[in-house]
Amino acid sequence: MSYIAKPKVSHPSVPRNELGLFKRDYEGVVSTLCAGCGHDSVTAAIIQAVFELGIEPHKLCKMSGIGCSSKTPAYFLSQSHGFNSVHGRMPSVTTGANAANSDLTYIGVSGDGDSLSIGMGQFAHVIRRNLDMCYIMENNGVYGLTKGQYSATADVGTTAKKGPANKQMPIDPVSIAIGLGATYIARGFSGAKEQLVPLIKGAIMHKGFALLDVISPCVTFNDHEGSTKSYAHTREHFHQVINADFVPPSEEIVAAYEEGNTMPIRLHDGSKIVFRRVDKDYDPTSRAAAFTFLRDSVNAGEIITGLLYIDEETGDMHDLSGSIETPLSKIPYEELNPGAEELANLMDRYR
Amino acid sequence: MNSTDTSHPDYFHKVVDCQWACPAHTDVPGYIRLIAQGQFTEAYMLNRHSNIFPGILGRVCDRPCEPACRRGRVEDKPVAICRLKRVAADHRDDITDLLPQAPAKTNGKKIALIGAGCASLSVANDLLPLGYEITIFEALDTTGGLMRTNIPQFRLPPKVLDEEINYIIDMGADLKTSHRIESMKDLLAGNDYDAVFVGTGAPRGKELKLPGRYDADNIYIGIDWLESVAFEHVKEIGKKVLIIGVGNTAMDCCRSSLRLGATDVKVMARKPREFFKASAWELEDAEEENIEIIVNHSPKEFVIEKGKLVGMLFEQMEYDIDEKGRIDRGKVIGEVTIPCDDVILAIGQNNAFPWIERDIGIEFDEWECPVVDETTMMCSRDGIFFGGDSAFGPKNIIWAVAHGHEAAISIHKYCNGESLQERLPRGVNLVSQKMGLHEWSFSNDYDAVSRRLMPHVDLLERFKKIDIEVELGFTAEQAVEEVERCLNCDIQTVFTAKLCIECDACIDICPVDCLTMTESGDEDDLRRRLTAPAENKEQDLYVSAALPQTGRVMVKDEDLCVHCSLCAERCPTGAWDMQKSEISIPYAKDEAALTASRLAARG
Ligand SMILES: Cc1cc2nc3c(=O)[nH]c(=O)nc-3n(C[C@H](O)[C@H](O)[C@H](O)COP(=O)(O)OP(=O)(O)OC[C@H]3O[C@@H](n4cnc5c(N)ncnc54)[C@H](O)[C@@H]3O)c2cc1C
Ligand SMILES: Cc1ncc(C[n+]2csc(CCOP(=O)(O)OP(=O)(O)O)c2C)c(N)n1
Ligand code: SF4
Ligand code: SF4
Ligand code: SF4
Ligand SMILES: [Mg+2]
């Protein structure tokens, strides 16, 4: 936490996006996290991604639970809607919000503790519903906010700053998401923004549930030797499977991609994700292949990053439940609530 | 690029744009912080240390620091560095006890200074406390040179001039006024002096030899006319006055004319506005007084009728300016006569040394300028030094002071048989300013206030007398706001590569996007790949050693850093720190201390 706010002064050459806004217009209040926390870098990546996508701030909603990670929505997009919910309950609050207003873009920020301990049930079900949202899990292997207890993603053998090594098996959010049928699954690293920003852009534009597992070191409680979620360890074992470039609908694919080694995938709004395979044999549209690959890499001690799986075919929650195009929030109250008399009529039909 | 060698004293000095641009390297952010703390006397003394005349310069300095000031790149207007100097001078306590003093016993070395302008006075200031016996020869009956004879009293009150000049003279200089040196040969013949310093200025105003020039009385050379005004030999002028030329002298001539009864004053410029020599602020002040500046008029002839000047004939010009901003010679598109009662020529000054014989080993170049070494200020004859306008042609007060400091060092070394070229190097000392987790010893927040406007005496009031000082000085409220505009450029961002864990915190927080972590490369390539393009090549890139985890480098573009300390605050490992750079500029007293210790060691 700094005593001064980030000064309102900019480099004279800073660009505007298609809305005429500056990146600074997408900032929030100054962070109160520990200096050097990976979560702040993810915040910066979110700001960059939303700025580049040219999303109108009032058309976006930031959701979170409890944790250092869950505090971060305060640090970006001050002009957007937001809901800082209860520990582990962000998925259901987002489900409610999206059910009522499908017009907004939903970005959820959670932690490994928030999602995989207290919120595990909610996490599983929001995937099952294929809720249209970008779900960013800032994964540091600990409960940062409560002073560094092991979380469910801590690897076996990881040592805390003080105290015994962890003996319980970790939960890998990416494998879980593949298993549960998530339709956009990626992993990034807070210290690699050139990879992270396009992954966030893709996750926002994907229609359906997009999980972004971001290794985001906790400098205060989990950045020492013996941690497998430190900056140094992540860098050493970082393995980029696939590069994914995000290409907005208005732009042609111009980059000189190597024939046979790239694969463009169209998103519902006409934008494209162009995969550049670093691992030649990888197929990001095969759930089975992704699963096998992931299992093998975990055994090899590699931290696999990139866009690991995408499915643009399966419909989102609204498609699955056959809700109408118009967001419910746009329907006049009288129409939405036909009144006690109509309810009585309806009830009568079931008698 | 190789990693930056920040131990070189120039590296961090250059980041302090104002101090780097100041010929005397005044510690600007240092004195601005002292003013902010209400320590006016200390601020005055810090100024005096390098520029000697804070009260004078706080009013009339040419202020090369201001166009260089970082604030002018971040916003549009620089910090009012110069007028803050005046704040220190206006509010200081009696400083006589703080001034250097000459020792009771002199060192027996005799130095002659010719001219009592700012150049000679600077030499005296530096040498008197070291025990040198100083004799100043001045042709006029008063001190100060052009500061007194040419800079009008409505810009620089004589009281201010006297006070600061007397601080120096009172240290014990032997001042001989009304004593023009008529022959250098004679002066040297007596062998009375161990060294001689020439600070006689560039006393000859340029002529404009056009038809009619000598056919009427009402045509004056600007600097001579201003001198006559200063000494009250001239007390009035006609209603319609034309000033030829548009440099700073022209500005003083036109404004003085208004105070001597002129009502219609036109400044005639040969070229368009962007080629004017006058400083922007001098033009502004003149235009505030309703001076008309007429561009693209080239003087052709003085129009004389019956032995009386009635006007001046001009050629109307048209110019082509190429894409690089260069102007061609122009073509004449017409002629016009502008009626007038008086014409003042303000088209420049030349050096003139009729009193220096050409057979005594002092070489001159084709423009009548002596051949002078830029470091030592010595001419081609050993033991004779030049400084101020006499050395390299007309410059300004602060340059004369800077020359004086260097000449004083040389004179000391010359008198002690030391090599003039082997001078003490500049140094840099860095001290961390961290006071706590988020606390710094300085006001690191960015204040968005715009430059404060100097209050002026009312337009009707100011013409009543010639010596009404126009500028009133900043009010207390204005000073408080203006000091906060300074970006503390001397509080440096210092990076230690081996501590960096590459968490990106500094890069994310920097408000002006001046930090990047990337693969190293050559400078042009790097400049293109930074978070924000680094287009100002006058400002350096600060490139770190290879970072421990990825081998990339941290690159900082020094251009627009606002020294807000946020990078250092957000850095978890202290790889970034804010450290005050103190640039040490050696003076004659430092050389003298070294001489003394050398002599002591020799026993
Ligand atoms: C109209 C005008 C306005 C200016 N305004 C500014 C301004 O606002 N700010 C600024 O920084 N600069 C200004 N300048 C420039 C500045 O005044 C000079 O650069 C500066 O005064 C040079 O100092 P100096 O000591 O070298 O010489 P000078 O100030 O010229 O002093 C030389 C002295 O030597 C004496 N002298 C000459 N020959 C002899 C001799 N043979 N024997 C004995 N004595 C002799 C002269 O009488 C004079 O007193 C201005 C100049 C002019 C002409
Ligand atoms: C219902 C409830 N149970 C427990 C807590 C205590 N608590 C606060 S944050 C947290 C864990 C946060 O861990 P994570 O989501 O990984 O966030 P991080 O701080 O590591 O970013 C816990 C257990 C709580 N706030 N509410
Ligand atoms: S405790 Fe850890 S996770 Fe929380 S702000 Fe500090 S570094 Fe970040
Ligand atoms: S901001 Fe202050 S320190 Fe920086 S150049 Fe301007 S006056 Fe000097
Ligand atoms: S002090 Fe640091 S954060 Fe502030 S502008 Fe300079 S480099 Fe950027
Ligand atoms: Mg956590």
Short mmCIF file of C-alpha atoms in Angstrom, two decimals, chain B residues 98-508:
data_model
loop_
_atom_site.label_atom_id
_atom_site.label_comp_id
_atom_site.label_asym_id
_atom_site.label_seq_id
_atom_site.Cartn_x
_atom_site.Cartn_y
_atom_site.Cartn_z
CA LEU B 98 27.42 33.20 6.69
CA LEU B 99 29.58 34.70 3.96
CA PRO B 100 33.08 33.46 3.34
CA GLN B 101 35.74 35.72 4.79
CA ALA B 102 39.21 36.63 3.68
CA PRO B 103 41.92 35.41 6.07
CA ALA B 104 43.58 38.00 8.27
CA LYS B 105 46.83 37.52 6.42
CA THR B 106 46.95 37.42 2.62
CA ASN B 107 48.98 34.81 0.76
CA GLY B 108 51.04 37.47 -0.94
CA LYS B 109 49.83 36.69 -4.45
CA LYS B 110 48.53 39.70 -6.34
CA ILE B 111 45.81 39.38 -8.96
CA ALA B 112 44.52 42.12 -11.23
CA LEU B 113 40.93 41.94 -12.44
CA ILE B 114 40.06 44.28 -15.28
CA GLY B 115 36.42 45.35 -15.30
CA ALA B 116 34.02 45.18 -12.37
CA GLY B 117 31.31 43.19 -14.12
CA CYS B 118 29.93 39.86 -12.98
CA ALA B 119 32.83 37.87 -14.47
CA SER B 120 35.52 39.68 -12.47
CA LEU B 121 33.34 39.74 -9.37
CA SER B 122 33.04 35.94 -9.51
CA VAL B 123 36.79 35.54 -9.64
CA ALA B 124 37.12 37.90 -6.68
CA ASN B 125 34.45 35.97 -4.79
CA ASP B 126 36.38 32.72 -5.13
CA LEU B 127 39.90 34.04 -4.58
CA LEU B 128 39.49 36.53 -1.74
CA PRO B 129 38.69 33.87 0.89
CA LEU B 130 41.84 32.03 -0.15
CA GLY B 131 44.03 35.00 0.76
CA TYR B 132 44.71 36.42 -2.69
CA GLU B 133 45.21 40.17 -2.97
CA ILE B 134 42.67 41.35 -5.50
CA THR B 135 42.77 44.64 -7.34
CA ILE B 136 39.80 45.48 -9.58
CA PHE B 137 40.21 48.15 -12.26
CA GLU B 138 36.96 49.59 -13.56
CA ALA B 139 36.64 52.26 -16.23
CA LEU B 140 33.30 53.57 -14.94
CA ASP B 141 32.74 55.13 -11.57
CA THR B 142 30.62 52.23 -10.44
CA THR B 143 30.54 48.43 -10.36
CA GLY B 144 28.38 45.83 -12.01
CA GLY B 145 29.16 46.27 -15.70
CA LEU B 146 26.18 45.74 -18.01
CA MET B 147 24.10 44.56 -15.07
CA ARG B 148 24.05 48.17 -13.94
CA THR B 149 24.50 50.08 -17.18
CA ASN B 150 22.24 48.10 -19.47
CA ILE B 151 19.74 46.02 -17.57
CA PRO B 152 17.02 48.54 -16.80
CA GLN B 153 16.15 49.37 -13.21
CA PHE B 154 12.55 48.30 -13.69
CA ARG B 155 13.90 44.76 -14.08
CA LEU B 156 16.82 44.93 -11.65
CA PRO B 157 16.73 47.47 -8.81
CA PRO B 158 20.15 49.01 -7.99
CA LYS B 159 19.64 48.12 -4.32
CA VAL B 160 19.71 44.42 -5.14
CA LEU B 161 22.77 44.90 -7.29
CA ASP B 162 24.64 46.87 -4.64
CA GLU B 163 23.89 44.42 -1.89
CA GLU B 164 25.20 41.38 -3.69
CA ILE B 165 28.19 43.12 -5.24
CA ASN B 166 29.17 44.51 -1.86
CA TYR B 167 29.16 41.06 -0.29
CA ILE B 168 32.15 40.41 -2.55
CA ILE B 169 33.93 43.76 -2.52
CA ASP B 170 33.63 43.89 1.27
CA MET B 171 35.68 40.73 1.61
CA GLY B 172 38.59 43.03 0.91
CA ALA B 173 38.99 43.70 -2.80
CA ASP B 174 40.91 46.81 -3.74
CA LEU B 175 38.43 48.47 -6.07
CA LYS B 176 39.78 51.16 -8.37
CA THR B 177 36.83 52.78 -10.16
CA SER B 178 37.18 55.39 -12.92
CA HIS B 179 40.40 53.61 -13.76
CA ARG B 180 40.33 52.46 -17.35
CA ILE B 181 43.20 50.24 -18.37
CA GLU B 182 44.48 51.86 -21.54
CA SER B 183 47.33 49.47 -22.25
CA MET B 184 47.77 45.86 -21.30
CA LYS B 185 51.45 46.21 -22.08
CA ASP B 186 51.83 48.93 -19.46
CA LEU B 187 49.90 46.95 -16.89
CA LEU B 188 52.15 43.94 -17.38
CA ALA B 189 55.31 45.99 -17.56
CA GLY B 190 55.33 46.71 -13.86
CA ASN B 191 55.33 42.99 -13.07
CA ASP B 192 53.04 43.89 -10.19
CA TYR B 193 50.65 40.99 -10.61
CA ASP B 194 51.00 37.22 -10.44
CA ALA B 195 48.04 36.83 -12.76
CA VAL B 196 45.61 39.03 -14.70
CA PHE B 197 41.96 38.39 -15.40
CA VAL B 198 40.18 40.24 -18.20
CA GLY B 199 36.47 40.72 -17.57
CA THR B 200 35.82 43.71 -19.77
CA GLY B 201 32.77 42.40 -21.62
CA ALA B 202 31.81 42.89 -25.23
CA PRO B 203 31.36 46.63 -25.20
CA ARG B 204 30.75 47.56 -28.83
CA GLY B 205 27.18 47.72 -30.14
CA LYS B 206 26.80 46.71 -33.78
CA GLU B 207 26.33 49.44 -36.36
CA LEU B 208 23.81 49.54 -39.16
CA LYS B 209 25.53 51.41 -41.94
CA LEU B 210 22.59 52.35 -44.15
CA PRO B 211 22.04 55.56 -46.07
CA GLY B 212 21.25 58.44 -43.72
CA ARG B 213 22.86 56.81 -40.67
CA TYR B 214 25.04 59.80 -39.85
CA ASP B 215 22.75 62.52 -41.16
CA ALA B 216 20.61 62.96 -38.06
CA ASP B 217 21.06 62.86 -34.30
CA ASN B 218 18.15 60.72 -33.25
CA ILE B 219 19.74 57.37 -34.10
CA TYR B 220 21.26 55.46 -31.21
CA ILE B 221 23.19 52.31 -30.51
CA GLY B 222 21.09 50.31 -28.07
CA ILE B 223 23.64 49.46 -25.41
CA ASP B 224 25.10 52.94 -25.39
CA TRP B 225 21.65 54.48 -25.17
CA LEU B 226 20.68 52.19 -22.27
CA GLU B 227 23.85 53.18 -20.46
CA SER B 228 23.00 56.86 -20.90
CA VAL B 229 19.54 56.16 -19.57
CA ALA B 230 20.98 54.31 -16.57
CA PHE B 231 23.24 57.24 -15.75
CA GLU B 232 20.38 59.69 -16.40
CA HIS B 233 22.22 61.40 -19.23
CA VAL B 234 19.18 60.68 -21.34
CA LYS B 235 15.85 61.51 -19.74
CA GLU B 236 13.43 61.57 -22.64
CA ILE B 237 12.75 60.28 -26.12
CA GLY B 238 10.32 61.10 -28.94
CA LYS B 239 6.76 59.85 -29.16
CA LYS B 240 7.34 57.43 -32.01
CA VAL B 241 10.28 55.10 -31.60
CA LEU B 242 11.49 52.28 -33.81
CA ILE B 243 13.71 49.57 -32.37
CA ILE B 244 15.72 47.66 -34.94
CA GLY B 245 16.33 44.06 -33.93
CA VAL B 246 14.41 41.69 -31.75
CA GLY B 247 16.83 40.31 -29.19
CA ASN B 248 16.83 40.89 -25.46
CA THR B 249 18.55 44.28 -25.82
CA ALA B 250 15.70 45.37 -28.10
CA MET B 251 13.22 44.39 -25.40
CA ASP B 252 14.99 46.57 -22.84
CA CYS B 253 15.20 49.46 -25.31
CA CYS B 254 11.53 49.39 -26.19
CA ARG B 255 10.35 49.12 -22.60
CA SER B 256 12.73 51.89 -21.49
CA SER B 257 11.43 54.14 -24.30
CA LEU B 258 7.90 53.79 -22.95
CA ARG B 259 9.14 55.05 -19.60
CA LEU B 260 10.85 58.08 -21.17
CA GLY B 261 7.76 59.40 -22.90
CA ALA B 262 7.33 57.34 -26.07
CA THR B 263 3.75 56.35 -26.82
CA ASP B 264 4.16 54.40 -30.03
CA VAL B 265 7.03 51.93 -29.97
CA LYS B 266 7.56 49.41 -32.71
CA VAL B 267 10.10 46.62 -32.66
CA MET B 268 11.11 45.87 -36.23
CA ALA B 269 12.07 42.27 -36.98
CA ARG B 270 13.60 41.05 -40.20
CA LYS B 271 12.32 37.49 -39.80
CA PRO B 272 9.19 35.69 -38.57
CA ARG B 273 8.55 35.19 -34.88
CA GLU B 274 10.03 31.72 -34.52
CA PHE B 275 13.44 33.17 -35.43
CA PHE B 276 13.45 35.91 -32.79
CA LYS B 277 16.50 35.95 -30.54
CA ALA B 278 14.66 37.35 -27.52
CA SER B 279 13.54 34.92 -24.83
CA ALA B 280 9.87 34.08 -24.87
CA TRP B 281 9.33 35.68 -21.45
CA GLU B 282 10.99 38.96 -22.47
CA LEU B 283 8.74 39.15 -25.52
CA GLU B 284 5.74 38.42 -23.34
CA ASP B 285 6.64 41.19 -20.90
CA ALA B 286 7.14 43.68 -23.74
CA GLU B 287 3.89 42.76 -25.42
CA GLU B 288 2.07 43.11 -22.12
CA GLU B 289 3.13 46.78 -22.31
CA ASN B 290 1.57 47.09 -25.76
CA ILE B 291 4.80 47.08 -27.69
CA GLU B 292 4.10 46.29 -31.30
CA ILE B 293 6.39 43.74 -32.91
CA ILE B 294 6.44 43.90 -36.69
CA VAL B 295 7.85 40.91 -38.54
CA ASN B 296 9.40 40.49 -41.99
CA HIS B 297 10.69 44.08 -42.33
CA SER B 298 14.28 44.57 -43.35
CA PRO B 299 15.68 48.09 -42.77
CA LYS B 300 16.85 49.83 -45.94
CA GLU B 301 17.31 53.53 -45.30
CA PHE B 302 16.98 56.20 -42.65
CA VAL B 303 14.59 58.82 -44.04
CA ILE B 304 15.92 62.28 -43.30
CA GLU B 305 14.15 65.50 -44.13
CA LYS B 306 15.88 68.84 -43.57
CA GLY B 307 18.51 67.19 -41.37
CA LYS B 308 15.84 65.62 -39.20
CA LEU B 309 14.98 61.94 -38.91
CA VAL B 310 11.36 61.43 -39.97
CA GLY B 311 11.08 57.74 -40.60
CA MET B 312 12.68 54.60 -41.80
CA LEU B 313 12.33 52.76 -45.06
CA PHE B 314 11.91 48.99 -44.89
CA GLU B 315 11.80 46.19 -47.39
CA GLN B 316 8.90 43.87 -46.81
CA MET B 317 10.14 40.31 -46.88
CA GLU B 318 8.75 36.89 -47.62
CA TYR B 319 10.54 33.69 -46.63
CA ASP B 320 10.39 30.00 -47.36
CA ILE B 321 10.81 27.71 -44.38
CA ASP B 322 11.67 24.12 -45.18
CA GLU B 323 10.34 21.07 -43.36
CA LYS B 324 13.36 21.10 -41.05
CA GLY B 325 12.41 24.61 -39.97
CA ARG B 326 15.29 26.30 -41.82
CA ILE B 327 14.62 29.70 -43.31
CA ASP B 328 15.88 30.86 -46.71
CA ARG B 329 17.32 34.30 -47.49
CA GLY B 330 13.90 35.58 -48.38
CA LYS B 331 12.65 37.78 -51.17
CA VAL B 332 11.54 41.39 -51.20
CA ILE B 333 7.85 41.85 -51.93
CA GLY B 334 7.49 45.55 -51.30
CA GLU B 335 8.71 48.65 -49.51
CA VAL B 336 7.24 50.78 -46.79
CA THR B 337 8.26 53.90 -44.85
CA ILE B 338 7.39 53.94 -41.20
CA PRO B 339 7.42 57.41 -39.64
CA CYS B 340 9.31 57.86 -36.40
CA ASP B 341 11.09 60.36 -34.15
CA ASP B 342 13.91 58.10 -32.97
CA VAL B 343 15.57 54.86 -34.00
CA ILE B 344 17.44 52.58 -31.61
CA LEU B 345 19.73 49.94 -33.10
CA ALA B 346 19.69 46.73 -31.11
CA ILE B 347 21.24 44.22 -33.44
CA GLY B 348 24.04 42.79 -31.34
CA GLN B 349 27.38 43.42 -29.69
CA ASN B 350 30.98 42.77 -30.61
CA ASN B 351 34.14 42.32 -28.65
CA ALA B 352 36.69 45.12 -28.85
CA PHE B 353 40.12 45.23 -27.30
CA PRO B 354 41.77 48.43 -28.58
CA TRP B 355 43.76 48.51 -25.34
CA ILE B 356 45.41 45.13 -25.76
CA GLU B 357 48.49 45.38 -27.91
CA ARG B 358 48.85 42.71 -30.56
CA ASP B 359 52.53 42.06 -29.97
CA ILE B 360 52.44 40.80 -26.40
CA GLY B 361 51.62 37.14 -27.05
CA ILE B 362 47.81 37.42 -26.74
CA GLU B 363 46.36 35.93 -29.88
CA PHE B 364 43.04 37.03 -31.36
CA ASP B 365 40.84 35.30 -33.92
CA GLU B 366 39.29 36.83 -37.01
CA TRP B 367 36.32 38.22 -34.99
CA GLU B 368 38.61 40.06 -32.59
CA CYS B 369 37.95 37.48 -29.90
CA PRO B 370 40.94 36.34 -27.88
CA VAL B 371 41.94 32.70 -28.26
CA VAL B 372 40.92 31.23 -24.89
CA ASP B 373 41.02 27.67 -23.56
CA GLU B 374 37.45 26.64 -22.68
CA THR B 375 38.49 24.67 -19.62
CA THR B 376 41.19 26.82 -18.11
CA MET B 377 40.05 30.23 -19.42
CA MET B 378 43.72 31.09 -20.07
CA CYS B 379 44.68 32.85 -23.30
CA SER B 380 47.75 32.21 -25.39
CA ARG B 381 49.91 34.19 -22.97
CA ASP B 382 50.54 32.39 -19.68
CA GLY B 383 49.06 34.00 -16.62
CA ILE B 384 46.39 36.00 -18.46
CA PHE B 385 42.83 34.78 -18.18
CA PHE B 386 39.55 35.84 -19.75
CA GLY B 387 35.94 35.29 -18.74
CA GLY B 388 32.40 36.53 -19.28
CA ASP B 389 31.52 38.30 -22.53
CA SER B 390 35.19 39.16 -23.14
CA ALA B 391 36.15 35.50 -23.61
CA PHE B 392 33.84 34.08 -26.26
CA GLY B 393 31.55 36.98 -27.17
CA PRO B 394 28.29 38.13 -25.55
CA LYS B 395 26.55 35.53 -23.42
CA ASN B 396 24.87 36.24 -20.11
CA ILE B 397 25.44 36.69 -16.41
CA ILE B 398 25.32 33.05 -15.39
CA TRP B 399 27.88 32.11 -18.02
CA ALA B 400 30.14 34.88 -16.78
CA VAL B 401 29.83 33.46 -13.26
CA ALA B 402 30.66 29.96 -14.49
CA HIS B 403 33.70 31.31 -16.32
CA GLY B 404 34.73 33.15 -13.17
CA HIS B 405 34.70 29.95 -11.11
CA GLU B 406 36.86 28.12 -13.63
CA ALA B 407 39.25 31.05 -14.03
CA ALA B 408 39.63 31.25 -10.25
CA ILE B 409 40.65 27.60 -10.14
CA SER B 410 43.16 28.21 -12.92
CA ILE B 411 44.58 31.32 -11.30
CA HIS B 412 45.08 29.42 -8.05
CA LYS B 413 46.80 26.56 -9.82
CA TYR B 414 48.87 28.93 -11.92
CA CYS B 415 50.08 30.79 -8.87
CA ASN B 416 51.04 27.50 -7.23
CA GLY B 417 52.85 26.09 -10.21
CA GLU B 418 50.27 23.34 -10.70
CA SER B 419 49.09 21.99 -14.06
CA LEU B 420 46.00 23.90 -15.17
CA GLN B 421 44.64 20.92 -17.08
CA GLU B 422 44.75 18.51 -14.13
CA ARG B 423 41.69 19.71 -12.28
CA LEU B 424 39.68 18.02 -9.58
CA PRO B 425 37.02 15.88 -11.24
CA ARG B 426 33.32 16.24 -10.53
CA GLY B 427 31.88 13.64 -8.22
CA VAL B 428 28.56 12.13 -7.34
CA ASN B 429 27.39 10.89 -3.98
CA LEU B 430 24.17 8.90 -3.51
CA VAL B 431 22.14 8.69 -0.31
CA SER B 432 18.93 6.70 0.10
CA GLN B 433 15.88 8.81 0.93
CA LYS B 434 13.81 5.98 2.38
CA MET B 435 12.34 6.85 5.75
CA GLY B 436 9.84 4.02 6.17
CA LEU B 437 7.84 1.52 4.17
CA HIS B 438 6.09 4.24 2.22
CA GLU B 439 7.80 7.30 3.46
CA TRP B 440 10.40 9.34 1.71
CA SER B 441 12.39 12.28 2.88
CA PHE B 442 10.90 14.43 0.14
CA SER B 443 7.50 15.32 -1.17
CA ASN B 444 7.18 12.60 -3.80
CA ASP B 445 3.56 13.12 -4.79
CA TYR B 446 2.88 14.75 -8.13
CA ASP B 447 1.10 18.08 -7.82
CA ALA B 448 -0.91 18.83 -10.88
CA VAL B 449 -0.92 22.63 -10.43
CA SER B 450 0.08 24.73 -13.40
CA ARG B 451 2.87 27.29 -13.37
CA ARG B 452 2.06 30.29 -11.20
CA LEU B 453 1.89 33.66 -12.93
CA MET B 454 4.24 36.37 -11.71
CA PRO B 455 2.23 39.33 -10.40
CA HIS B 456 3.14 42.64 -12.08
CA VAL B 457 2.73 46.26 -11.10
CA ASP B 458 -0.37 47.74 -12.67
CA LEU B 459 0.14 48.89 -16.27
CA LEU B 460 -0.73 52.54 -15.58
CA GLU B 461 1.33 52.69 -12.43
CA ARG B 462 4.56 51.23 -13.73
CA PHE B 463 5.36 53.94 -16.33
CA LYS B 464 5.33 56.75 -13.82
CA LYS B 465 9.02 56.37 -13.05
CA ILE B 466 11.80 54.51 -14.78
CA ASP B 467 12.84 52.55 -11.72
CA ILE B 468 9.57 50.95 -10.65
CA GLU B 469 10.30 47.25 -10.53
CA VAL B 470 7.61 45.60 -12.61
CA GLU B 471 7.67 42.14 -11.09
CA LEU B 472 6.38 41.97 -7.55
CA GLY B 473 7.74 38.52 -6.74
CA PHE B 474 5.64 35.51 -5.87
CA THR B 475 3.21 35.75 -2.99
CA ALA B 476 3.65 33.25 -0.18
CA GLU B 477 0.73 31.20 -1.52
CA GLN B 478 2.18 31.16 -5.01
CA ALA B 479 5.60 30.11 -3.75
CA VAL B 480 4.08 27.25 -1.77
CA GLU B 481 2.35 25.97 -4.88
CA GLU B 482 5.20 26.55 -7.28
CA VAL B 483 7.78 24.65 -5.21
CA GLU B 484 5.57 21.57 -5.30
CA ARG B 485 5.76 21.56 -9.08
CA CYS B 486 9.42 20.58 -8.93
CA LEU B 487 9.85 16.89 -9.66
CA ASN B 488 12.93 16.41 -7.47
CA CYS B 489 14.96 15.13 -10.37
CA ASP B 490 18.00 14.78 -8.12
CA ILE B 491 16.28 12.04 -6.16
CA GLN B 492 17.35 9.30 -8.45
CA THR B 493 15.85 5.91 -9.16
CA VAL B 494 18.76 3.58 -8.50
CA PHE B 495 18.49 -0.07 -9.56
CA THR B 496 20.31 -3.13 -8.21
CA ALA B 497 19.86 -5.92 -10.74
CA LYS B 498 20.78 -8.80 -8.49
CA LEU B 499 17.88 -8.06 -6.15
CA CYS B 500 15.21 -8.08 -8.86
CA ILE B 501 12.73 -11.01 -8.91
CA GLU B 502 11.03 -9.73 -12.08
CA CYS B 503 7.59 -9.45 -10.51
CA ASP B 504 6.65 -6.49 -12.79
CA ALA B 505 5.43 -4.38 -9.86
CA CYS B 506 7.47 -1.33 -10.83
CA ILE B 507 6.47 -1.57 -14.45
CA ASP B 508 2.78 -1.83 -13.60
#
